[in-house]
Short mmCIF file of C-alpha atoms in Angstrom, two decimals:
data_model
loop_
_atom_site.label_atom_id
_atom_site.label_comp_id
_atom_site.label_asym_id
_atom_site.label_seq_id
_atom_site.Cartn_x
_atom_site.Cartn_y
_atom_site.Cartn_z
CA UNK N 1 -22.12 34.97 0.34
CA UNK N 2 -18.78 37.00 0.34
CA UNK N 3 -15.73 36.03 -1.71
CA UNK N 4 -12.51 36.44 -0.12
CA UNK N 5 -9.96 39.25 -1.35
CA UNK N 6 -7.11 38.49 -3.47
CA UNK N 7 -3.38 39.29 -2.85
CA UNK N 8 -4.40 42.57 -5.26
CA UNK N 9 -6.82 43.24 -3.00
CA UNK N 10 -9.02 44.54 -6.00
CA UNK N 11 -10.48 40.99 -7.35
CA UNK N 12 -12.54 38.31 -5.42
CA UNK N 13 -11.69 34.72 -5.68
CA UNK N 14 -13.97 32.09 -4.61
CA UNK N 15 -15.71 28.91 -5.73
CA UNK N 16 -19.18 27.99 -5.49
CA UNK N 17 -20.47 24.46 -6.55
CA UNK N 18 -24.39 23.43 -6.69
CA UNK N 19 -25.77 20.01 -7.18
CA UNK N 20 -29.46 19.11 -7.84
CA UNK N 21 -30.27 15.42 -7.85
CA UNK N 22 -34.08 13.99 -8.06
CA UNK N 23 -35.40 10.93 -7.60
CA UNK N 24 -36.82 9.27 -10.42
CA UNK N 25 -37.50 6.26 -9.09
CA UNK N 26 -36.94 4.77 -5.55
CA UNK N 27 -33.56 3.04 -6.66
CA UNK N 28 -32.59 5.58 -9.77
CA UNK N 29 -31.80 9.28 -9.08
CA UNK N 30 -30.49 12.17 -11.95
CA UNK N 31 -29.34 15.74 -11.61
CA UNK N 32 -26.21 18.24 -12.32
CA UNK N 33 -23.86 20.00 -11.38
CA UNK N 34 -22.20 23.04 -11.25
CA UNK N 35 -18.77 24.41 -10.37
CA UNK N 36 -18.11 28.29 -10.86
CA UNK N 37 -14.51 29.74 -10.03
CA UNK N 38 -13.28 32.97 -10.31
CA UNK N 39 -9.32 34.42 -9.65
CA UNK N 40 -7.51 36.94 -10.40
CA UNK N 41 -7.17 36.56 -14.43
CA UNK N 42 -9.72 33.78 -14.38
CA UNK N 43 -12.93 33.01 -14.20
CA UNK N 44 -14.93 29.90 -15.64
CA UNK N 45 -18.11 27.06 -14.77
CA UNK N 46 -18.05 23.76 -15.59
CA UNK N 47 -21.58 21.91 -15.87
CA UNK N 48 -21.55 18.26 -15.12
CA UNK N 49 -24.39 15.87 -15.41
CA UNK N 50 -25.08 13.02 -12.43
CA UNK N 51 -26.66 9.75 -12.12
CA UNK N 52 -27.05 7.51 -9.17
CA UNK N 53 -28.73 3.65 -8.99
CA UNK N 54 -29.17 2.40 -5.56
CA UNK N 55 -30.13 -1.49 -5.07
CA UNK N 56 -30.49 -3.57 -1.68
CA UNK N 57 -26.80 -3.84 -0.95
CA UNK N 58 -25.32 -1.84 -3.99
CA UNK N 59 -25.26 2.14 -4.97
CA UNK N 60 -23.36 2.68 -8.25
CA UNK N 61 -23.07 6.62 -9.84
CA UNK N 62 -21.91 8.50 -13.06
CA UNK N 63 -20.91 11.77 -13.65
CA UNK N 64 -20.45 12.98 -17.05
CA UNK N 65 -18.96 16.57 -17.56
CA UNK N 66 -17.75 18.18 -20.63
CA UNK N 67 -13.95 17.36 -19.69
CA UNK N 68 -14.19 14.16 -17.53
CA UNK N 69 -16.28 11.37 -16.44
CA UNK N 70 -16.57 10.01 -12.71
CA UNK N 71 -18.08 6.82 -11.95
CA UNK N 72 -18.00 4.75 -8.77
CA UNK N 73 -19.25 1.21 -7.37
CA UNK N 74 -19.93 0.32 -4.01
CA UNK N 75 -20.91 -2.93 -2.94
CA UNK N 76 -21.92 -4.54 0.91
CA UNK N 77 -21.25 -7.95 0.56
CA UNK N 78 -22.42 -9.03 4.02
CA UNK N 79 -22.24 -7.52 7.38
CA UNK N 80 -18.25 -7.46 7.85
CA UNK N 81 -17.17 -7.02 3.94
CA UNK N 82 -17.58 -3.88 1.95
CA UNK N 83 -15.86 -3.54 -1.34
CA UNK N 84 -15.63 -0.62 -3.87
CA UNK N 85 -14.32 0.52 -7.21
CA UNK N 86 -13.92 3.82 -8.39
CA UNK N 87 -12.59 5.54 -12.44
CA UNK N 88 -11.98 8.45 -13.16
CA UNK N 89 -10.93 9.81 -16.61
CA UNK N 90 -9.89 13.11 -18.02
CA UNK N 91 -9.53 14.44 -21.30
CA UNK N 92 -8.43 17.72 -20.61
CA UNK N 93 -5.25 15.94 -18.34
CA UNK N 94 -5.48 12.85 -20.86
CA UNK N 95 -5.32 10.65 -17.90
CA UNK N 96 -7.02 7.78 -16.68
CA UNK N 97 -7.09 6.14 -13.01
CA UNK N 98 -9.18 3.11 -11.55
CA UNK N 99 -9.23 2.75 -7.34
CA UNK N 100 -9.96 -0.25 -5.72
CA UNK N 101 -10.99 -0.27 -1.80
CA UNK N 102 -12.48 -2.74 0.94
CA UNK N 103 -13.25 -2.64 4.51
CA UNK N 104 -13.29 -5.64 6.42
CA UNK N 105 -15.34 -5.14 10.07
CA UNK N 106 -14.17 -8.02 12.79
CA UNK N 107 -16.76 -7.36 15.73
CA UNK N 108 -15.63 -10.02 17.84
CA UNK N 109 -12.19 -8.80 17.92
CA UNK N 110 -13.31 -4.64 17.90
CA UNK N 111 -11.44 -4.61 14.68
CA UNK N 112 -11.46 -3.12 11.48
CA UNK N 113 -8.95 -3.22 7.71
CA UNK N 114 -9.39 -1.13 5.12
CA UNK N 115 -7.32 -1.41 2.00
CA UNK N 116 -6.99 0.34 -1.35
CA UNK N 117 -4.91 -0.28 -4.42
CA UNK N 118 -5.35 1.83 -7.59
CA UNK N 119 -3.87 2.21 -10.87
CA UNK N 120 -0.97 4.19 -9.61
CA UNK N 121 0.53 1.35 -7.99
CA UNK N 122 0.22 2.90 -4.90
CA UNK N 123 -1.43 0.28 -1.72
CA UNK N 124 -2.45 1.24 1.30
CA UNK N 125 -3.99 -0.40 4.14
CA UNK N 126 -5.42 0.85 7.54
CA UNK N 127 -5.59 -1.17 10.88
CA UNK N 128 -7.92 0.09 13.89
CA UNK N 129 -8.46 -1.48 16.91
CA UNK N 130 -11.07 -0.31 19.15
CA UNK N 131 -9.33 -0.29 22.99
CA UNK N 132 -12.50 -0.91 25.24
CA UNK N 133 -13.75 -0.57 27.45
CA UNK N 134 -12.08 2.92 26.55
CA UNK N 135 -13.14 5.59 24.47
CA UNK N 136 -10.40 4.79 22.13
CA UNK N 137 -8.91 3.58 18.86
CA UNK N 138 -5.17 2.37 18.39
CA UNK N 139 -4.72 3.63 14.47
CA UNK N 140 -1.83 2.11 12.45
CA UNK N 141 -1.96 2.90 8.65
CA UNK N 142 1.00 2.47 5.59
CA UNK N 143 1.01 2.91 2.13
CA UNK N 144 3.62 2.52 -0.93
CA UNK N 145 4.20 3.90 -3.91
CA UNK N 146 5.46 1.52 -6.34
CA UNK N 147 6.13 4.00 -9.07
CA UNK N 148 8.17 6.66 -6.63
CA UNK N 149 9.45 3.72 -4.52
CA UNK N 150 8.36 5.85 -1.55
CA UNK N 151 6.94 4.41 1.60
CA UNK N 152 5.12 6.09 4.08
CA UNK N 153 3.17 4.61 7.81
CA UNK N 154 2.13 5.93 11.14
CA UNK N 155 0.22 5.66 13.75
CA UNK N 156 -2.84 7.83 15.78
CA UNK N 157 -5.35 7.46 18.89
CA UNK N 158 -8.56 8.46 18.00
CA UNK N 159 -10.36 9.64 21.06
CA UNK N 160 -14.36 8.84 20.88
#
């Protein structure tokens, strides 16, 4: 593994992360991780530890690390509806955020919405229609931010 050389030219920078998870039973699975940085002037590892439960239709996981705590819940509710939920919290940024998404899969139309909302205020939602016989998808997209009253959409072809 090299490290590429900084603007100095004398120090490497880099990051290398490593996860480890094992199975402990067929549905629950626990492990770690770690994150090692080094720059110019700093250098430092953060060791995290991870959990993940997996059911029929349902996987939910946890990460616990020294500064913050991840954890996330994802949930197929039948063929065309999948939901999730997502927190994350730091104390070294004292903040806090909660994410809420769903994708919604129309087969008989070659459709498919996705939509998020989190505790920024900020929505988006995601449109793609599948243009068959065609290799292609018509994209449309848009999201707002409440907070920064900032609005943002656009469009794509996705060839494949």
């Amino acid at each position: 593994m090299s490290f590429p050389v900084s603007p100095a030219g004398l120090l490497p920078s880099g990051i290398i992360i490593t996860h480890y998870l094992q199975s402990i039973t067929p549905a629950l699975a626990l492990g770690g991780e770690l994150v090692y940085h080094c720059r110019p002037g700093e250098e430092g590892s953060v060791m995290s530890l991870v959990g993940r439960y997996t059911g029929s239709n349902f996987i939910s996981t946890l990460t616990l690390g020294s500064a913050r705590a991840h954890a996330s819940y994802y949930h197929k509710a039948n063929d065309q509806l999948q939901v999730g939920v997502e927190l994350e919290a730091s104390l070294r940024m004292q903040d806090t955020s909660v994410s809420f998404g769903y994708q919604l899969d129309v087969p008989k139309a070659n459709l498919q919405f996705k939509g998020s909302i989190d505790s920024n205020w900020i929505v988006g939602a995601t449109l793609e229609k599948k243009l068959l016989p065609l290799p292609l998808s018509l994209v449309l997209c848009a999201f707002l931010n409440h907070q920064k009253n900032k609005f943002q959409c656009g469009f794509g072809i996705t060839i494949g």
